[in-house]
XYZ file of C-alpha atoms in Angstrom:
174
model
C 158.926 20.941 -69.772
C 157.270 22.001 -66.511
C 158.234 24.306 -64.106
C 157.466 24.143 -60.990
C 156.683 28.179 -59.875
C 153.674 29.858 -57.959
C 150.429 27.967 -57.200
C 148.231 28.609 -60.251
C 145.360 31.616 -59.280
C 142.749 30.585 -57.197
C 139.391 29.898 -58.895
C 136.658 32.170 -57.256
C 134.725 30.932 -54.025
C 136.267 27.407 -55.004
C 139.285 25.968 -52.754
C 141.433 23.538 -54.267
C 143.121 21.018 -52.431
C 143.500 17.222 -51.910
C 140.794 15.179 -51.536
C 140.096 14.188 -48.265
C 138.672 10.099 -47.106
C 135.407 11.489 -45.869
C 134.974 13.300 -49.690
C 136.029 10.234 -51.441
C 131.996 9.194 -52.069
C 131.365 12.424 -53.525
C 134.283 11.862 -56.310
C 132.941 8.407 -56.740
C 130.028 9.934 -57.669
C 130.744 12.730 -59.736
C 133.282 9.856 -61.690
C 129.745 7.967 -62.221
C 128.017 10.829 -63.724
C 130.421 12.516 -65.900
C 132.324 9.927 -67.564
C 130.656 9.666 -70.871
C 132.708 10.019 -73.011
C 134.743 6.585 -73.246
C 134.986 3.612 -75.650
C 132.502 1.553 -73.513
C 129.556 3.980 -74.167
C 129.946 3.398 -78.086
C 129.293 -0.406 -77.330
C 126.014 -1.921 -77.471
C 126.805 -4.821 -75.455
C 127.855 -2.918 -72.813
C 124.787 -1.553 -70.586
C 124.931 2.133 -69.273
C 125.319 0.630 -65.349
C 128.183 -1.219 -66.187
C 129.747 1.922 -67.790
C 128.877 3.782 -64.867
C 129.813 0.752 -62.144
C 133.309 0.406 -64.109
C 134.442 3.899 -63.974
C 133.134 4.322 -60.493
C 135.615 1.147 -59.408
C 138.711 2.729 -61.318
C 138.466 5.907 -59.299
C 137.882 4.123 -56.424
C 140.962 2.157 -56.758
C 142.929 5.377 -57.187
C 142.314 5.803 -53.821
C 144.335 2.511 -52.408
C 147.639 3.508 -55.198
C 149.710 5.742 -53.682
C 150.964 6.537 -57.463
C 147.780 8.483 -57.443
C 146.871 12.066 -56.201
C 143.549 13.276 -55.993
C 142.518 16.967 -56.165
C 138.980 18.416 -55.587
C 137.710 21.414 -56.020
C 135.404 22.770 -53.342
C 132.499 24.864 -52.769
C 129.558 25.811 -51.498
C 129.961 23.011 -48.846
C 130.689 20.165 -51.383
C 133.107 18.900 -53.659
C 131.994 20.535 -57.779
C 134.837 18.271 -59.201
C 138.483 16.530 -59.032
C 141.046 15.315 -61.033
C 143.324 12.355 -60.644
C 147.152 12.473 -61.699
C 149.818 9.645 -61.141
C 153.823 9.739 -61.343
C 154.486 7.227 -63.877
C 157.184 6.347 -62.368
C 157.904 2.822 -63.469
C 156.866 3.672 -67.641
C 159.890 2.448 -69.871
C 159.416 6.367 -71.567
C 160.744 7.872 -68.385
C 163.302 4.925 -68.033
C 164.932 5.319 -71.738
C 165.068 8.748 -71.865
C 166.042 9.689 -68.739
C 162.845 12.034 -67.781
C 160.225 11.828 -65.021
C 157.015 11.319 -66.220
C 153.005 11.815 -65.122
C 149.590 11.309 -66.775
C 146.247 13.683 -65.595
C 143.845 10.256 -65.514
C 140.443 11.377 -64.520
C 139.113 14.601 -64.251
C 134.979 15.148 -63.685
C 133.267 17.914 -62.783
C 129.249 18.715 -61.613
C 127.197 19.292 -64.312
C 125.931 22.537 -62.593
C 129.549 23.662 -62.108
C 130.751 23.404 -66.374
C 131.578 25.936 -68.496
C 133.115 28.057 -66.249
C 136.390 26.787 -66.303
C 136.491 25.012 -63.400
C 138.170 22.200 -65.603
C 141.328 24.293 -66.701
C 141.492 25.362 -62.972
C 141.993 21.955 -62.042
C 144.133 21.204 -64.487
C 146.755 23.467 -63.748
C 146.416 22.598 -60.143
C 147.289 18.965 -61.386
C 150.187 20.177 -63.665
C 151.399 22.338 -60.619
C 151.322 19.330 -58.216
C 153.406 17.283 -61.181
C 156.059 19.457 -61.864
C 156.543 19.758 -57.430
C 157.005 16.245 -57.834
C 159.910 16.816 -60.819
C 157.546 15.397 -63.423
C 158.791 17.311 -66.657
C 156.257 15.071 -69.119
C 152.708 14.677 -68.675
C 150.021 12.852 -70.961
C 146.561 13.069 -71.223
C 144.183 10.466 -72.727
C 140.951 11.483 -73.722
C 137.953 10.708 -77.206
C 138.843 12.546 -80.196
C 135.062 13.337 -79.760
C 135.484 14.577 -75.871
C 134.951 18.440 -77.622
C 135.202 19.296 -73.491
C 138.290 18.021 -72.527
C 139.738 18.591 -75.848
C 139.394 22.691 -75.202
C 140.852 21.732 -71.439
C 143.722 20.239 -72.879
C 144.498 23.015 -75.284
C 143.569 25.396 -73.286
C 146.585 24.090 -70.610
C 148.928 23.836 -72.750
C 148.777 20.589 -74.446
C 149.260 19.485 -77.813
C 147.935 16.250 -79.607
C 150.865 13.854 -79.753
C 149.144 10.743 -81.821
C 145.173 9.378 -82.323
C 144.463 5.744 -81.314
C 141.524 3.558 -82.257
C 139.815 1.057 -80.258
C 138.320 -2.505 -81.451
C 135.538 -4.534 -79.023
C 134.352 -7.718 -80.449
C 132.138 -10.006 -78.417
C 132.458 -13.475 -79.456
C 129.253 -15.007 -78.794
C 128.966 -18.331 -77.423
C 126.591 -21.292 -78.219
């Protein structure tokens, strides 16, 4: 379960906090660049724009859902990455068994800014901000072949639950 205690430590010369409108580009962004690691890029029909394009909209529409919370990290007079949690708040898990419930959706950071552990930072940050908001479950999605996020996740705390596959077929029409 989660429990909700001090702020996690600061990250050095980095301030994290939520994102604010006039930063929302630079998340947008940084969403473009770093998500490559997702079942779209293993698809030949699927060109890299549209990969790029797609995950660009679905941060973007985190903006307008007020299920989602945006964190950045900041420095050096620009935003080196964010992560995106929701409160699942309407999942039939947290219905039937009674708990509250949140997912850590997107997460991205610089390329110049990795390996640092900028990436754990934020994810504690997220996992703080959950458990304020009386979340006591939180899931994480990510490619069994995501090595980065993989050492995030275990490195917060989480534990792999169940593997999933996933099928595209294109039917082609005459």
């Amino acid at each position: 379960a989660l429990k909700s205690t001090n702020p996690p430590e600061s990250y050095p010369d980095y301030e994290i906090r939520p994102c604010t409108p006039q930063e929302r580009d630079e998340v947008v962004q940084i969403a473009g660049e770093t998500h490559v690691h997702n079942r779209f890029v293993n698809d030949p029909i699927i060109h890299e724009n549209a990969i790029k394009s797609l995950y660009e909209r679905l941060v973007t529409n985190c903006f307008e859902d007020r299920q989602f919370n945006v964190l950045v990290a900041h420095s050096q007079g620009k935003v080196q990455g964010f992560i995106i949690t929701k409160m699942n708040l309407n999942l039939t898990f947290g219905r039937e068994v009674g708990q509250l419930s949140g997912s850590l959706d997107f997460i991205g950071v610089r390329h110049e800014a990795r390996n640092r552990g900028l990436g754990v930072t934020l994810n504690r940050w997220a996992l703080y901000h959950l458990a304020e908001k009386n979340s006591v479950f939180v899931a994480v999605r990510t490619l069994a072949n995501n090595y980065a996020a993989l050492a995030t996740c275990f490195r917060t705390g989480f534990s792999i639950t169940s593997t999933s596959l996933h099928f595209h077929r294109w039917i082609r029409r005459p």
